[in-house]
PDB file of C-alpha atoms in Angstrom:
ATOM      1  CA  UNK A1444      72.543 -18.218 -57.903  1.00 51.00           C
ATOM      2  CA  UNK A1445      71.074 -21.650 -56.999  1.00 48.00           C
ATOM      3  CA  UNK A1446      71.955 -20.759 -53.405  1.00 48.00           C
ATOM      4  CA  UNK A1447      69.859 -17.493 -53.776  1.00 50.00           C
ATOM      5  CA  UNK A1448      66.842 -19.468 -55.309  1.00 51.00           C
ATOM      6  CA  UNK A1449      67.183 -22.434 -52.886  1.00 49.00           C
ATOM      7  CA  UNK A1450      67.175 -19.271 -49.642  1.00 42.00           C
ATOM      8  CA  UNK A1451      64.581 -17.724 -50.919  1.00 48.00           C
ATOM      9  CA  UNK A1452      62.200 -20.647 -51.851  1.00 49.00           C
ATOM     10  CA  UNK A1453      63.013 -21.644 -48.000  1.00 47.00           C
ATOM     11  CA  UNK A1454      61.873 -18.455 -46.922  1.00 41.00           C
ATOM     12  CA  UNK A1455      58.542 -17.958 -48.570  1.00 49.00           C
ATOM     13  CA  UNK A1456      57.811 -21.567 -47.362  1.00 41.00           C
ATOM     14  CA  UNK A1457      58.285 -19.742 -43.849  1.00 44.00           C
ATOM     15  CA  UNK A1458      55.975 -16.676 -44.334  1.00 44.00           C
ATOM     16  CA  UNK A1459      53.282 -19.511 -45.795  1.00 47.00           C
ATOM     17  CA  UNK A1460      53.648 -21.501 -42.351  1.00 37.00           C
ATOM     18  CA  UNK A1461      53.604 -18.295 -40.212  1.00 39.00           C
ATOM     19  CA  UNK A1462      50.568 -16.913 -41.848  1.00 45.00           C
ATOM     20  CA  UNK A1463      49.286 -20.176 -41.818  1.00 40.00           C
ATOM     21  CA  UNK A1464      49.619 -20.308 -38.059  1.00 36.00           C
ATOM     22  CA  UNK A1465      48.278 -16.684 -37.973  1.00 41.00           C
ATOM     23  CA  UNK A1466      45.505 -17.186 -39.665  1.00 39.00           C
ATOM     24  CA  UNK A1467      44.604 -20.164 -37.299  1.00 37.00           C
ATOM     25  CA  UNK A1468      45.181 -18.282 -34.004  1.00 37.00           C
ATOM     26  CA  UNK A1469      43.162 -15.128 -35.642  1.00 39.00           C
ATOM     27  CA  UNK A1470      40.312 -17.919 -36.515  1.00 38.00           C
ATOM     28  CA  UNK A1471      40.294 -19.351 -32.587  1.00 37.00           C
ATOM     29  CA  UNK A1472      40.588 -15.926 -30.889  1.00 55.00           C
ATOM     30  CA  UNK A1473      37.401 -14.768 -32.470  1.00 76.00           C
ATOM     31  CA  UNK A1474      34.003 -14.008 -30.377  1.00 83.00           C
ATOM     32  CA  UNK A1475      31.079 -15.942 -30.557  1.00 87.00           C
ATOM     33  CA  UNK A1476      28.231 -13.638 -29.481  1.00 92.00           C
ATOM     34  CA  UNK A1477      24.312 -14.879 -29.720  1.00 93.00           C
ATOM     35  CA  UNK A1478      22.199 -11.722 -29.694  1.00 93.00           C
ATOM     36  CA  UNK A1479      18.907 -12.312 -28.833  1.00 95.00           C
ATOM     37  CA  UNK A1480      16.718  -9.432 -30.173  1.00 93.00           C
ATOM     38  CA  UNK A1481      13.139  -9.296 -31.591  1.00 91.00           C
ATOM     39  CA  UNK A1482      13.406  -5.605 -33.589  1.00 90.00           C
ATOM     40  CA  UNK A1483      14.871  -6.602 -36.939  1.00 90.00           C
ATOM     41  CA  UNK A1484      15.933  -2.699 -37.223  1.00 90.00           C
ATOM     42  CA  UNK A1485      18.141  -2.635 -33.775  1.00 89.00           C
ATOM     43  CA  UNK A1486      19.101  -6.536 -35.042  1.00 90.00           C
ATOM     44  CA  UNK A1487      21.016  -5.779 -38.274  1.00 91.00           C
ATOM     45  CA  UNK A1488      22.529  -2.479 -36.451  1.00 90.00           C
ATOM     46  CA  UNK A1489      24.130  -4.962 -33.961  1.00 90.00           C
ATOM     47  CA  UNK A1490      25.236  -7.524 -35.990  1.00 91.00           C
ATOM     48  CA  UNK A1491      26.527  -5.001 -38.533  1.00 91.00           C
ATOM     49  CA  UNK A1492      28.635  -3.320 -36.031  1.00 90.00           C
ATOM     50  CA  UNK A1493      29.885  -5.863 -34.051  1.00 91.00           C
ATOM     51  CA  UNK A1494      30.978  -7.976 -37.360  1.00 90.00           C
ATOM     52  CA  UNK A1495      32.840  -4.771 -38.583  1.00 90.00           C
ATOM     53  CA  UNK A1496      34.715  -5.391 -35.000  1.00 88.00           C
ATOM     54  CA  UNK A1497      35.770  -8.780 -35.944  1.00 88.00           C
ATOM     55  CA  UNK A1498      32.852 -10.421 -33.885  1.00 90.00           C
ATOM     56  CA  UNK A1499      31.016 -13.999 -35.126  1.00 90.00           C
ATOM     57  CA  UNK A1500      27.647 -12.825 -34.248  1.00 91.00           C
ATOM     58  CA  UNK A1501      24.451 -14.979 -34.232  1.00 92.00           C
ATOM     59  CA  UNK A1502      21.142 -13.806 -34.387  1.00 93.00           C
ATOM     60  CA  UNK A1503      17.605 -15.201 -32.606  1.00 93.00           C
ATOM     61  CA  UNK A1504      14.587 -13.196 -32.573  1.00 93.00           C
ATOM     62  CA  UNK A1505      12.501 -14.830 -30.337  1.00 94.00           C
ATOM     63  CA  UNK A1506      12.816 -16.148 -26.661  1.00 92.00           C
ATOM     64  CA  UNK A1507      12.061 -19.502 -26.937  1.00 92.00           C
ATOM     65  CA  UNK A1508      14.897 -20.034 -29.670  1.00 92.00           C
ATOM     66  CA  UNK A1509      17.348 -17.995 -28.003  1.00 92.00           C
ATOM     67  CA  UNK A1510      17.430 -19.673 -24.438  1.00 91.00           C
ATOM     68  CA  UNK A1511      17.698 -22.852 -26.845  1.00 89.00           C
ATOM     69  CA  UNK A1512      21.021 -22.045 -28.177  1.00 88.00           C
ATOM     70  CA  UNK A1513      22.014 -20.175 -25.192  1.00 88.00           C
ATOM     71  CA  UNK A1514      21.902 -23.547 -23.912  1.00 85.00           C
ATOM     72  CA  UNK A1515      23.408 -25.321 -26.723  1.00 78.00           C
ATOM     73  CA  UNK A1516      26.943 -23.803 -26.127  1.00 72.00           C
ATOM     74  CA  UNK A1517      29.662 -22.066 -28.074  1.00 76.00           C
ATOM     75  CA  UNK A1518      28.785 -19.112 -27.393  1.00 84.00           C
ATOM     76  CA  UNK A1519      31.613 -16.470 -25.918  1.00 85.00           C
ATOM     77  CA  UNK A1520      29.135 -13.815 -24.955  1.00 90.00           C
ATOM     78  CA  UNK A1521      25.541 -12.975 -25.157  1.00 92.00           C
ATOM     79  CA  UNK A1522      23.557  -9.870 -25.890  1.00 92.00           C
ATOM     80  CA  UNK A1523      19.897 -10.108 -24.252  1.00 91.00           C
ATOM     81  CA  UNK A1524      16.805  -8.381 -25.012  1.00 91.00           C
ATOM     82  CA  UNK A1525      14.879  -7.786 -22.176  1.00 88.00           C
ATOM     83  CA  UNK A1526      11.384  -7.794 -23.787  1.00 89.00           C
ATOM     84  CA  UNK A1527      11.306 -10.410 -25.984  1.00 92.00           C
ATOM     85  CA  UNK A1528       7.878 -12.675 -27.637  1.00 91.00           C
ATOM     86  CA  UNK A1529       7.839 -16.341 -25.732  1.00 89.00           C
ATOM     87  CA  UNK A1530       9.794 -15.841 -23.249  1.00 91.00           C
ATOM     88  CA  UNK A1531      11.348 -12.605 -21.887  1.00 91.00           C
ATOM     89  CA  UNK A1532      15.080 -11.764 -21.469  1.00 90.00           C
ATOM     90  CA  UNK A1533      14.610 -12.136 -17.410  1.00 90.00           C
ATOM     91  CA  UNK A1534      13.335 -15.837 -17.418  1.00 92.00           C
ATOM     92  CA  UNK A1535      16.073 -16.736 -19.763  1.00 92.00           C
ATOM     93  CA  UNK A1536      18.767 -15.233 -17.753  1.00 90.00           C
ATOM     94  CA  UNK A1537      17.378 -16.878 -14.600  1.00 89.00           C
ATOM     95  CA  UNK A1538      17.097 -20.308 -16.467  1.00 89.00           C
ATOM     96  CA  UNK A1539      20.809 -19.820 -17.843  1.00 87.00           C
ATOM     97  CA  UNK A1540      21.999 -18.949 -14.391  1.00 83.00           C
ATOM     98  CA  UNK A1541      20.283 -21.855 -12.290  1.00 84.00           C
ATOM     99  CA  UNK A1542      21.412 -24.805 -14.617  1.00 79.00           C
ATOM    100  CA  UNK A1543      24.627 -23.848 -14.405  1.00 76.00           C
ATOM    101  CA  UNK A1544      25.467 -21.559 -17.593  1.00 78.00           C
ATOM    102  CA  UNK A1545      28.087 -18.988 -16.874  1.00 77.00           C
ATOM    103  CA  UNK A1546      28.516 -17.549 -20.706  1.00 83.00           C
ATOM    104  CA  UNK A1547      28.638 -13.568 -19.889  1.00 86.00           C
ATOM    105  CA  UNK A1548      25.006 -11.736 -20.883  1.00 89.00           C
ATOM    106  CA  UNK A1549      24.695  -8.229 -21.500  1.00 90.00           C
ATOM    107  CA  UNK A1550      21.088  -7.342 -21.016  1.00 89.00           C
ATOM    108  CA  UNK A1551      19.602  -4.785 -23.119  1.00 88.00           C
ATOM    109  CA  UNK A1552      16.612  -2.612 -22.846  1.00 82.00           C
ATOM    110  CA  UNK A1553      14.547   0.768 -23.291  1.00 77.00           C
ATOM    111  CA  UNK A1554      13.261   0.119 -19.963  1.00 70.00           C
ATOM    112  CA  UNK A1555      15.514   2.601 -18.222  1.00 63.00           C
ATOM    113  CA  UNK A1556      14.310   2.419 -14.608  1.00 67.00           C
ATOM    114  CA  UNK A1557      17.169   1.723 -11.666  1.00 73.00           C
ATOM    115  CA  UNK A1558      14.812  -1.216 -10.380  1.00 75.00           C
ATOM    116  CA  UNK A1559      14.783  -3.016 -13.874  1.00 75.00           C
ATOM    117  CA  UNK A1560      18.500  -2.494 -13.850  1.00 75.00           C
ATOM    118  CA  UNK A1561      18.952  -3.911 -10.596  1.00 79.00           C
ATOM    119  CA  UNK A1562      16.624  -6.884 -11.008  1.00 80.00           C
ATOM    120  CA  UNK A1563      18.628  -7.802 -14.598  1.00 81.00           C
ATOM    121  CA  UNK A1564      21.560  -7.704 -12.573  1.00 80.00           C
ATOM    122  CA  UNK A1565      20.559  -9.340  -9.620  1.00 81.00           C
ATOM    123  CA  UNK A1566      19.186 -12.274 -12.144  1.00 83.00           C
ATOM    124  CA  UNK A1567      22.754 -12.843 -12.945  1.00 84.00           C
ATOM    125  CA  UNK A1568      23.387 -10.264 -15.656  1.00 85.00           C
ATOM    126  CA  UNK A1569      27.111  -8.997 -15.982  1.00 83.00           C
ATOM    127  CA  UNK A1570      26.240  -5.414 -17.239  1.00 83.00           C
ATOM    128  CA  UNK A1571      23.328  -3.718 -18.493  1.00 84.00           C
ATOM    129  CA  UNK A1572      22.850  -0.986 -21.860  1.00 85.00           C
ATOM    130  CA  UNK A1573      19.774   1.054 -21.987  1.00 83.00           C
ATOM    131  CA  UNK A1574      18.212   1.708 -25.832  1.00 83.00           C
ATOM    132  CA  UNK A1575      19.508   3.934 -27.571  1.00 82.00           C
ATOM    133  CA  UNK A1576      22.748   3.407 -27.157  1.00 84.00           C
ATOM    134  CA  UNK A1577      26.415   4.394 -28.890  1.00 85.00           C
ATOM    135  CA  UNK A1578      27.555   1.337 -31.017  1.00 85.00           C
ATOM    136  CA  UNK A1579      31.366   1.869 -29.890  1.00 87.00           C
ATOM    137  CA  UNK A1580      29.835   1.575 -26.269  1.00 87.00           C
ATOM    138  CA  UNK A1581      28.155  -1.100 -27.079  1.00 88.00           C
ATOM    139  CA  UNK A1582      31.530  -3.182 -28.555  1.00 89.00           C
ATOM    140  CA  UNK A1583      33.714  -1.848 -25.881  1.00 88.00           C
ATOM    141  CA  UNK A1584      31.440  -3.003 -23.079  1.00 86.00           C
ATOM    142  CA  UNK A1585      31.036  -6.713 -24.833  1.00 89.00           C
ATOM    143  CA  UNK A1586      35.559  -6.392 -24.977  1.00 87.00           C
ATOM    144  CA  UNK A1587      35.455  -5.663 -21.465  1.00 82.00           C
ATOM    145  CA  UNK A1588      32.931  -9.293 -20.535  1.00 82.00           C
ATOM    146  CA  UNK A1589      35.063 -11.145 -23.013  1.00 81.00           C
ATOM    147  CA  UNK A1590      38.402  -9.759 -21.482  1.00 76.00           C
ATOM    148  CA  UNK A1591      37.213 -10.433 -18.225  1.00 69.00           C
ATOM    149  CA  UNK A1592      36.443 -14.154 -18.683  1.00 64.00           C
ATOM    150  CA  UNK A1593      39.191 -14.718 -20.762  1.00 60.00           C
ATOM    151  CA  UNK A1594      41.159 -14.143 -18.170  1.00 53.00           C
ATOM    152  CA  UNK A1595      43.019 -16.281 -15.937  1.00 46.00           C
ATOM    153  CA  UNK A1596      44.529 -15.941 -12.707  1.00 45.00           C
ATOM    154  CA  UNK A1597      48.602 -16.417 -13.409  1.00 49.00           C
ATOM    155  CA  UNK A1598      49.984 -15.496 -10.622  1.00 48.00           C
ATOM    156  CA  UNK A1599      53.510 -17.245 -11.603  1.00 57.00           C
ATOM    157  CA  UNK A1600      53.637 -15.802 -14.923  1.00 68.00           C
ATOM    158  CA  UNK A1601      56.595 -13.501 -15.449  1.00 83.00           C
ATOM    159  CA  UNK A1602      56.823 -13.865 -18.794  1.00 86.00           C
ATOM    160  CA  UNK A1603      54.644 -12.337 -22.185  1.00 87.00           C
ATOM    161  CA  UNK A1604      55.624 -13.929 -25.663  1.00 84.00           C
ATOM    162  CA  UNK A1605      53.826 -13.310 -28.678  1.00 79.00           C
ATOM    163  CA  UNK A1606      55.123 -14.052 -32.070  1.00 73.00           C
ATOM    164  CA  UNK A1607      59.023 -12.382 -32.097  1.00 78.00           C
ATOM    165  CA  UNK A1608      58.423 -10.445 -28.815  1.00 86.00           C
ATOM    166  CA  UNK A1609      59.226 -10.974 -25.328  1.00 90.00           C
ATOM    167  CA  UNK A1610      58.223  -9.270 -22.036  1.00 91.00           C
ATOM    168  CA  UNK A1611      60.032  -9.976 -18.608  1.00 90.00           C
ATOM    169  CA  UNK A1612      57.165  -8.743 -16.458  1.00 87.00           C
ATOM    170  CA  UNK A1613      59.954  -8.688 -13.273  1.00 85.00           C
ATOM    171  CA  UNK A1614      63.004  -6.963 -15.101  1.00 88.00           C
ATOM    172  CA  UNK A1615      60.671  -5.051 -17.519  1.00 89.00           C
ATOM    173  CA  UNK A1616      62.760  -6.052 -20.540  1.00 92.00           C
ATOM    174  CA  UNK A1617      61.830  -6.229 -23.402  1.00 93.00           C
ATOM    175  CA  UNK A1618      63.625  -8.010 -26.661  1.00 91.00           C
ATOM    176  CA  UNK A1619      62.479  -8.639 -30.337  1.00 87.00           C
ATOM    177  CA  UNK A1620      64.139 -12.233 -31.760  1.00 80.00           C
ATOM    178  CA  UNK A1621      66.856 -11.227 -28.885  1.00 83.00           C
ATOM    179  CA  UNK A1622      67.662  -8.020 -28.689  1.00 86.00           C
ATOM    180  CA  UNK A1623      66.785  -5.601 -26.157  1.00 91.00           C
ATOM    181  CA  UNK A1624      64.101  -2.481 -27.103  1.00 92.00           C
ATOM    182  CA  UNK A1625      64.704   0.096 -24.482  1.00 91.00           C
ATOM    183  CA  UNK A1626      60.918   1.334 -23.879  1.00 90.00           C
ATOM    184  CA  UNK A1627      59.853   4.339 -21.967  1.00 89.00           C
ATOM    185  CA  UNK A1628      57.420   3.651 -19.255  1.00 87.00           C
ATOM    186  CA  UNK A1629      53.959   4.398 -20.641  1.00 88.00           C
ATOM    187  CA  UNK A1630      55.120   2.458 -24.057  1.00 91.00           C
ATOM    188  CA  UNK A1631      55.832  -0.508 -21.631  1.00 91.00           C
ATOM    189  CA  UNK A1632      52.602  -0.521 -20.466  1.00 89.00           C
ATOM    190  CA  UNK A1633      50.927  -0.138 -23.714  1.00 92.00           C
ATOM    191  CA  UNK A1634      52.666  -3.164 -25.018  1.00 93.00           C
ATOM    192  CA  UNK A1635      51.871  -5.208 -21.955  1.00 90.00           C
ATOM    193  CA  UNK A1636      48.307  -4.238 -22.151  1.00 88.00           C
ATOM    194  CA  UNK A1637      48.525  -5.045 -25.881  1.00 88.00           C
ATOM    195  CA  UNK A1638      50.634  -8.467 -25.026  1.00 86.00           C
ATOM    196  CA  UNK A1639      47.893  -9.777 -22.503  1.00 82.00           C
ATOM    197  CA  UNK A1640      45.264  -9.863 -24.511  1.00 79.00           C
ATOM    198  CA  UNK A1641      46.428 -11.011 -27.747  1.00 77.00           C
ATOM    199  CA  UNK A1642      43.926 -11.091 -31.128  1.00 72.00           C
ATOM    200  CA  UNK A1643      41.457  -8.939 -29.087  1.00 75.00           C
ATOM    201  CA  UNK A1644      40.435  -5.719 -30.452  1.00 77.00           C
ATOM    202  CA  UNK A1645      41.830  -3.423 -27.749  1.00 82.00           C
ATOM    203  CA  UNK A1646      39.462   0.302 -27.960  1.00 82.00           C
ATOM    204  CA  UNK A1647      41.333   3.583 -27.404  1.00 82.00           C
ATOM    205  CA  UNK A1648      39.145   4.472 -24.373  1.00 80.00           C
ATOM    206  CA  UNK A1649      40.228   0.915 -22.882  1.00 81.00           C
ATOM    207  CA  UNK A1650      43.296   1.652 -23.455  1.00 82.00           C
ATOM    208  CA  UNK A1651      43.253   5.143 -21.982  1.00 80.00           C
ATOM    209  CA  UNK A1652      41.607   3.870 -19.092  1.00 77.00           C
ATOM    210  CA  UNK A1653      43.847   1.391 -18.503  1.00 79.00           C
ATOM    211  CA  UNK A1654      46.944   3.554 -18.693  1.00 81.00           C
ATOM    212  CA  UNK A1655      46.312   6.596 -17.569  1.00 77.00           C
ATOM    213  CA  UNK A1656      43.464   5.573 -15.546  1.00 69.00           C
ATOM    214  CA  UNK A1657      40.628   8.465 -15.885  1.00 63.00           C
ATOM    215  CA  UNK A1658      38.426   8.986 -18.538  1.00 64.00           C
ATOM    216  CA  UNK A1659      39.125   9.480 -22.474  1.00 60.00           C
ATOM    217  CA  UNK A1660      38.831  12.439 -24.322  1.00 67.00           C
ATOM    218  CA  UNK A1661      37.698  12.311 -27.696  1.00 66.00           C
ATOM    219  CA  UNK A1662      40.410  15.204 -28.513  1.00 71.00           C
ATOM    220  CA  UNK A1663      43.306  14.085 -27.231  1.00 75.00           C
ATOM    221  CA  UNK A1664      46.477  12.713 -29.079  1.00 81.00           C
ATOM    222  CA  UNK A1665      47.914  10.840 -26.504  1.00 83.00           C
ATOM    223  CA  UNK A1666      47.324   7.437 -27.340  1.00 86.00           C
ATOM    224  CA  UNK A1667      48.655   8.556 -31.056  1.00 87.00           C
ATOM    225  CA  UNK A1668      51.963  10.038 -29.790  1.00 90.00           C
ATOM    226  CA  UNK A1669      52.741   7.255 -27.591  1.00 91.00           C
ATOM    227  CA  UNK A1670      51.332   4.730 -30.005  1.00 92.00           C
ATOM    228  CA  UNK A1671      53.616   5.755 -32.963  1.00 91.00           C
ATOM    229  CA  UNK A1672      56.699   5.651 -30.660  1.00 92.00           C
ATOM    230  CA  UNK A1673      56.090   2.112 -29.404  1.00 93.00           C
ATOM    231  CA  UNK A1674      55.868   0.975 -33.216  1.00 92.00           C
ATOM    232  CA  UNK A1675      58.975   2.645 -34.199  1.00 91.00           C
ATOM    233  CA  UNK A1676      60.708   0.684 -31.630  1.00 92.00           C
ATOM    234  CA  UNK A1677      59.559  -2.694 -32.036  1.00 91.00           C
ATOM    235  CA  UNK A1678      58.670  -2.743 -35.345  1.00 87.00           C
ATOM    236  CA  UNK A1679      61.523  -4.074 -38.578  1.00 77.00           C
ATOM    237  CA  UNK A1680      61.800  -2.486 -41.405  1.00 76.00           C
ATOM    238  CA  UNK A1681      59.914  -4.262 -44.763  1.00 72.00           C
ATOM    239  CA  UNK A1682      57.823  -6.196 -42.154  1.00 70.00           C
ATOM    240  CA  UNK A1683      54.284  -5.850 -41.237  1.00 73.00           C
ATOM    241  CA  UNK A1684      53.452  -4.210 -38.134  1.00 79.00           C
ATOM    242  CA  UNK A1685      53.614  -6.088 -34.723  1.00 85.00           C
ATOM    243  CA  UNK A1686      50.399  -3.609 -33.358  1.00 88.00           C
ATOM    244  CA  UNK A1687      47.502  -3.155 -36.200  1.00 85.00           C
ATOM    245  CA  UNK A1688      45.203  -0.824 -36.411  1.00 87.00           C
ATOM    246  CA  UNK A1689      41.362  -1.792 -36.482  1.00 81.00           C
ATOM    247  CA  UNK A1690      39.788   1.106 -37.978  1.00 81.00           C
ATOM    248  CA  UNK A1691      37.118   2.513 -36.063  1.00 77.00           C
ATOM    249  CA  UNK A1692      37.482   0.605 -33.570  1.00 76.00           C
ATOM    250  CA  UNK A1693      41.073   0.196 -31.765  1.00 83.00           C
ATOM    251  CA  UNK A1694      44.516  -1.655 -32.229  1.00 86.00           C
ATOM    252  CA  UNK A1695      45.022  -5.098 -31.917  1.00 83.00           C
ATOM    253  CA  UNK A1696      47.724  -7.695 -31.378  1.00 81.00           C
ATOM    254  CA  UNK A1697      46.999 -10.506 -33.733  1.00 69.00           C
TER     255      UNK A1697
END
């Protein structure tokens, strides 16, 4: 009996150390985003939406604040008003861009002319949304800038691990503390989408994009059928699952 009580004090010491460590790599894989927007309205829209997607938003409404912190640092990603009192979203992106800051800006706008577009762009924008636009566009565009400069070229990486999982990216084995899954190709993929990009919030159009490679459809299952049989496979019994859901938004690998 004291053997019992001695194992199992031993192993809720272990789930309090590997939530601990969790918690921690949840904490430093979370987005920083300064939005710089003067409409209160289209302001608390934003930052309501992107903190239900597990952003750490920060909002200016003004300019001559915002190019301040833009230039402070810390910042992951920033969303950028194009018409803006002070200074307007086009001088700030040119300032940001000629002393050297390379923090990702999503410009937005109601000005929905090609030339604006280009000239945002041109200015050293890395994608452009025109007012109104769909919230869930809105997050999965920012995922796509922060995936992008998260990023880094690998090229001798052959090998995925993230907590009890491991991906041979040569061999295309995978194993869970060891043993073997046998995983049919699109579940492979899947996981290895999932794997890269670890405690991002992964979207299901992403995700259909990046597997099957042409556009979602709202009304398709496939991402549920395929989904369900990945987690069967690599998930245990009595433990929580490797993939989580992110309601609304996608699935993540924490």
């Amino acid at each position: 009996m004291e053997h019992n009580d001695r194992f199992e004090q031993g192993f809720e010491i272990r789930k309090e150390v590997f939530g601990a460590a969790r918690a921690e790599k949840s904490r430093a894989m979370i987005a920083r985003v300064l939005t710089i927007e003067d409409d209160p309205l289209s302001a608390n829209e934003i930052v309501a939406e992107l903190e239900k997607s597990g952003f750490d938003v920060h909002w200016v409404d003004n300019g001559t604040d915002g190019l301040a912190r833009a230039l402070s640092g810390g910042y992951d990603l920033i969303m950028l008003d194009w018409m803006l009192p002070g200074l307007d979203g086009l001088t700030i992106l040119t300032t940001l861009r000629t002393v050297g800051v390379q923090t990702p800006v999503l410009m937005l706008s109601a000005l929905g002319d090609v030339d604006e577009r280009v000239r945002g762009l041109r200015a050293g924008g890395d994608d452009y949304l025109t007012k109104p636009f769909n919230p869930a566009e809105l997050v999965a565009r920012l995922e796509v800038l922060l995936r992008r400069c998260r990023e880094v070229p690998a090229l001798n990486v052959t090998t995925l691990r993230a907590g009890p999982l491991e991906v041979d990216l040569i061999s295309r084995k995978v194993t869970r503390a060891g043993v073997e899954i046998a995983l049919l190709p699109t579940e492979y993929r899947i996981l290895e989408i999932m794997m890269r990009h670890c405690g991002q919030v992964i979207t299901r159009t992403m995700l259909f994009e990046e597997v099957w490679g042409y556009h979602f459809d709202p009304g398709t299952n496939l991402i549920d059928v395929h989904m369900g049989r990945l987690r069967k496979k690599i998930d245990l019994p009595d433990m929580p699952p490797v993939i989580q859901t992110v309601r609304g938004s996608g699935y993540i690998f924490p």
